[in-house]
Amino acid sequence: MVKYSIRRILISIPILFTVVTLIFFLVRSMPGGPAVAVLGDYASKESVAALEKEMGLDIPLWEQYINFLKDLARGDLGRSLINGMPVAPEVARVLPYTLQLTVSAALFGVFFGIPLGVFTALRRNRLFDYIGRTFSLAGVSLPSFFLGILLMLVFSIKLDLFPVMGGGDIHDVEDMLHHLFLPALTLGLMMTAYITRTTRSSVLNVLRQDYVRTARAKGLRERLVIYGHTLRNALLPVVSFIGVYTIVLIGGSVLVEVVFARPGLGKMMVGAIQQRDYMTLQSVMVVYAGLVVVINLLTDLSYGLIDPRIRYD
Amino acid sequence: MQKKKVLFSKKLVMALVIMIMLSFSFIQAPVADGQVMRLACKYGDSRSLDAHRATGSQDRLVVGLVFNGLLRYQPGNLSADAIEPDLAIAVPSPKILADGRQQWVFKLRPGVMTHPYDGNPGYELTSEDVVYSLRRAADPKRSSFAVDYSGMTFEAVDKYTVQVTVDQPISAFLFLPKFANRGGGLIVAKKAVEEKGNDWFKTHPVGTGPFVFERYIPREKVVLTRNARYFRGAPKLAGVEWYYMPNVSSREMALQKGELDVIEGPKEQAWGEKLAKMPGVVVDFINSAETITAHFNMTVKPLDQLKVRQAICYAINRKEFVAVYGPDVSSEIYSVVPVGRMIAGLTKQEVAKENLVYDYNLAKAKKLLAEAGYPKGFKLDVFTSESTTYKRAYELLQAQLRRIGIDVKLSVVDHSTFHARIRQNLNPIVFYACMRPNPDVILTQFYSSAAIVVTGKKAKTNFSHIGGVDADGDGKIDSVDDLIVKARLASDPNQQVALWKEAQLELLRKAVSYPVITVGYLFARSPKVEWGYKMVIITDGPNPTEVTTINK
C-alpha cells in the first residue's frame, strides 16, 4: 500500500502542475486588475500603471509564471497584492476552519446517510422509503445558502441556540463547536441526502444479486444477509461517492462560509476574486487542488479496507 | 469483519456523539459587550487601511475613525458649508502673494497625540507630520488622491504652523474640502510610516482619531479601541468592530440576534421597511449626494445622433426609478450635480426655462426616433453589474426603452468586470452611481476631454466622449472643457456657480447624459445605538464618534 501511495502521489504531481498552470493563466484572464481595485475610481492611468509595476504585474506573463512556480516549489505562496500580507500564514489560519466544516459535514453525512440509505432500501416503496426519498431529494435540491439561512432562522433567531456569524476561537473548543454546529449541519444535511440516495440504490442493486438470493436460500438470518453480505458489497460504490461528495462539499463550503460569515478558504477565495488578488486566489486554488488530490488518494486507499479482493501492488 | 469496523467503529460513533453533545452542551447566548460597537458592511474585505489609499466605502469609514484632517465635515453632514476646524484651530482664509500664487496658513492644535504603535507610545503631532502627510497625499506613488494636490506646495513654518501655496488660486469652496477629513486630507503619523514602511501601513493605520487601530483580520473584521488621549475627549464607546459581511441575510440575522449593532443595507426602501417591522430594529433613511446618471456613449451608433439620445431621455421615467428605489431613499434630479445636496445643482425650474427637463414623454420620444431614422427602434447590447443598485437601474431602463421599440439585450457581469469594461469603452449606456465631493470633480471626471475613457490624457470616467466627438451633428467637436476650467479658477463664488450651471445646461442640450436620481443610504441598527449627532447628508455610512453610545 505504501508503494501504491507513493506511486499515486507521484502521478498527482503532473496533475497538480497542469491544474496550477491553468489556474495561473485563468486567474489573469479575468477583466479588471488588483491595481484598479486598490486605487479605485479616482485613479489615473499613470497611477494604475505605477502600482502594477510595484506589484510586479508589468513583467511578461511567462516571467510571472516562472517566478510563481519557483516560489511554489519553495512553499512560498507569495504576498497578497491587495494588503501585502503573506498568503501562506493566512491560508494556515483559515484552513482549519474549512477542514473542520468539511470533515464534520462529511462525518455527519456518513453517520446518518448510510443507515438512512440502507433503511429506505430495505423498505422500498413503503412509507419510510417515500419519506427518506423526499428528504434526500430536498437535500440535494436546496441550495446550501438557502438551507443555511433557514437553519439560522430556526436555530439562531427563533430558538436562540447558536450564533449567526463567525467561526469562533480556534483555541477554544467550546466556542469553536458552538460556531461550527449550524454550518456543519447545513453542509451535513446535503451530504446526508447524497449518501442516502447512493446507498439506497447501491443496496437495492446488491439485493438483486445471486449471492444474496443464495444466502437467503441457505436460510441465513436476514440480519446476517444484510450486514454480512449485502452491506459490505454495497459500500464500495458508496465509498467512492463519499470521496466525490466530499470534494463537492469543499465547493459547497464556499457559500456556507459566506452565509455564516465564517473564516475559511471559500471566503478567502471569494474575496480574492472580487479584488482580483491574483496571488491569494491562485494560492487558495492550489490548496483546493491539493485537497482534492488527497481526498481522491484517501478514497482509493479505503477501497482495500472495505474489499480485501482489491490489491494495490 | 475486521474491515467493516473501519467504517462503523465504536470510536467513530462515540466521537460523533460526543461532538454533537458538546455542541448542545455549550449552547448559550453570546455575552454582548455594550461598550463595543459592532458594525457590518456589505463588502467582503478591506482594500487598504492606509489613509491615502482608502478609496472604497468600507475603508473610508474605518480610516475616518483612525485619522483626522486639518479640517473636518461636521459629523453627519458632508456639505461644503459644514466644514469646521479639526487638527487646525481655525478654518484659514487665502492670501494672494506678489507672484500671483495663493497662500493658506493652518495653525495646529498643540498637544494632539498620535496613537501608539508597535513599540512607540505615540508622540505629539506637529507641522512636520502634517507636511509629510500632505506631500505623501500629493505623491501618486503613495496616494490615490494625488491629483487633488497638483500645483500645491507644503511647508512647515514652525512647530504648529503649516503653509500651503497654490500655483493657480482657487476658491475656498474647492480648496477647503481637500484638507478636510476625507481622502488625501487625512493626516498620518510620519514616524510610523517612515519606521514601518508603506506596506505595513496598509494594514496598520496610525493616526490621531478617536479610535486606535488594534488588529485587522482579512475578510473578517477590523478591531479598533478607544483613544483615551483623543483631543476632543475619550470616546464613550470602548471600541468599534467593523465586520465584512457581503451576505445581506446574514447581516440582518446577526442584527436581530444582537451580534451586531449596526448593519448596512441595500439602497432600497423596501428593505428598510421590511427591517423596520422587526422587533428591536430601527432603520435610518439618510440623504446622500450620491447620484445615478446614465451616460450615453456617443461613439456607438446610433447613439452618436442627438435625436436618438434625446428620444432615450424622453423615454426614461424618473418617477419609476424613484418608485423602485423608494421615495424616502431617492429623489429626482435634473442636472448631474445634485440640487439640494451640493452647490450649483440645477432645480427643475432652472432646467425647464431652457426646455431641458426631458420629462417622460413617449410620443415625443417616438417622434424623435422616427426623425432620426429609427421609427421601429433598434437593438442595443448592454451589460450591467451584478450589484443590485446597478442591475435595478438597467432592468428598469430596459423596460422603459422597450416602450419606444429599443430592444436592450442585457447581460450581467460581476462588479469588477463591469468597472473594467466600461473603462474600456465597451458599454453603449453606462449607469454610474457615485458621490463626488464637488461640481468641479463631477464635471472634470465625467465630462472633460482629458477624462475620456481609453483615449483621454488622464483617462477616467468620461464615458460619453464629450470633448472628443461631434455631439450635435454640426461638424464640430463639442466640449465643456472651457467652462470647467474657467469655473475652477473663478475667484468669485457667484461666477463659479454660474459657470458650473452653464456647463451642466450644455450637457443637457447635447443629451450627453441623463441625470436620473439621487440615492440615499439605509442603515438598520439596534435602538440602543445613539450616534450623538444628526445625520443630514452622508456618504459611505454613519461614523461613530467620541460622543456615540450604546445604551444598555
Tab-separated table of N, CA and C in Angstrom, chain B residues 16 39 69 98 114 193 284 328 374 409 415 424 427 450 457 460 495 532:
chain	number	residue	atom	x	y	z
B	16	LEU	N	-18.477	11.036	17.193
B	16	LEU	CA	-19.564	11.839	16.615
B	16	LEU	C	-20.575	12.248	17.665
B	39	LEU	N	-20.302	46.970	13.776
B	39	LEU	CA	-20.955	47.373	12.532
B	39	LEU	C	-20.585	46.387	11.429
B	69	GLY	N	-8.400	65.185	9.890
B	69	GLY	CA	-7.905	66.110	8.878
B	69	GLY	C	-7.526	67.411	9.563
B	98	ALA	N	2.659	88.131	-4.021
B	98	ALA	CA	3.073	89.082	-5.053
B	98	ALA	C	3.207	88.424	-6.419
B	114	THR	N	-0.402	61.284	18.666
B	114	THR	CA	-0.679	60.184	17.728
B	114	THR	C	-0.971	58.921	18.531
B	193	VAL	N	4.936	55.747	9.565
B	193	VAL	CA	5.087	55.365	8.154
B	193	VAL	C	6.565	55.200	7.817
B	284	ASP	N	-32.526	53.742	9.638
B	284	ASP	CA	-32.272	55.152	9.318
B	284	ASP	C	-32.225	55.325	7.805
B	328	ASP	N	-38.334	57.569	0.022
B	328	ASP	CA	-37.567	58.041	1.181
B	328	ASP	C	-36.058	57.898	0.956
B	374	TYR	N	-35.187	55.859	-37.149
B	374	TYR	CA	-35.430	54.582	-36.449
B	374	TYR	C	-36.875	54.509	-35.949
B	409	LYS	N	-30.598	44.338	-25.069
B	409	LYS	CA	-30.180	42.981	-24.672
B	409	LYS	C	-29.237	43.146	-23.488
B	415	HIS	N	-19.168	42.855	-10.554
B	415	HIS	CA	-18.986	44.300	-10.396
B	415	HIS	C	-17.609	44.780	-10.877
B	424	GLN	N	-13.137	50.411	-20.693
B	424	GLN	CA	-12.568	50.022	-21.994
B	424	GLN	C	-13.511	50.435	-23.127
B	427	ASN	N	-19.440	49.692	-23.216
B	427	ASN	CA	-20.879	49.725	-22.947
B	427	ASN	C	-21.513	50.945	-23.618
B	450	ALA	N	-10.021	65.338	-21.234
B	450	ALA	CA	-8.876	64.568	-20.717
B	450	ALA	C	-9.331	63.259	-20.063
B	457	LYS	N	-6.165	61.971	-22.043
B	457	LYS	CA	-4.807	62.112	-21.488
B	457	LYS	C	-4.757	61.593	-20.056
B	460	LYS	N	-10.377	58.672	-17.425
B	460	LYS	CA	-11.062	58.327	-16.178
B	460	LYS	C	-12.452	57.809	-16.484
B	495	GLN	N	-19.824	83.701	-9.775
B	495	GLN	CA	-19.425	83.432	-11.156
B	495	GLN	C	-19.112	81.934	-11.336
B	532	GLY	N	-25.263	60.463	18.590
B	532	GLY	CA	-24.788	61.669	19.263
B	532	GLY	C	-24.717	62.870	18.332
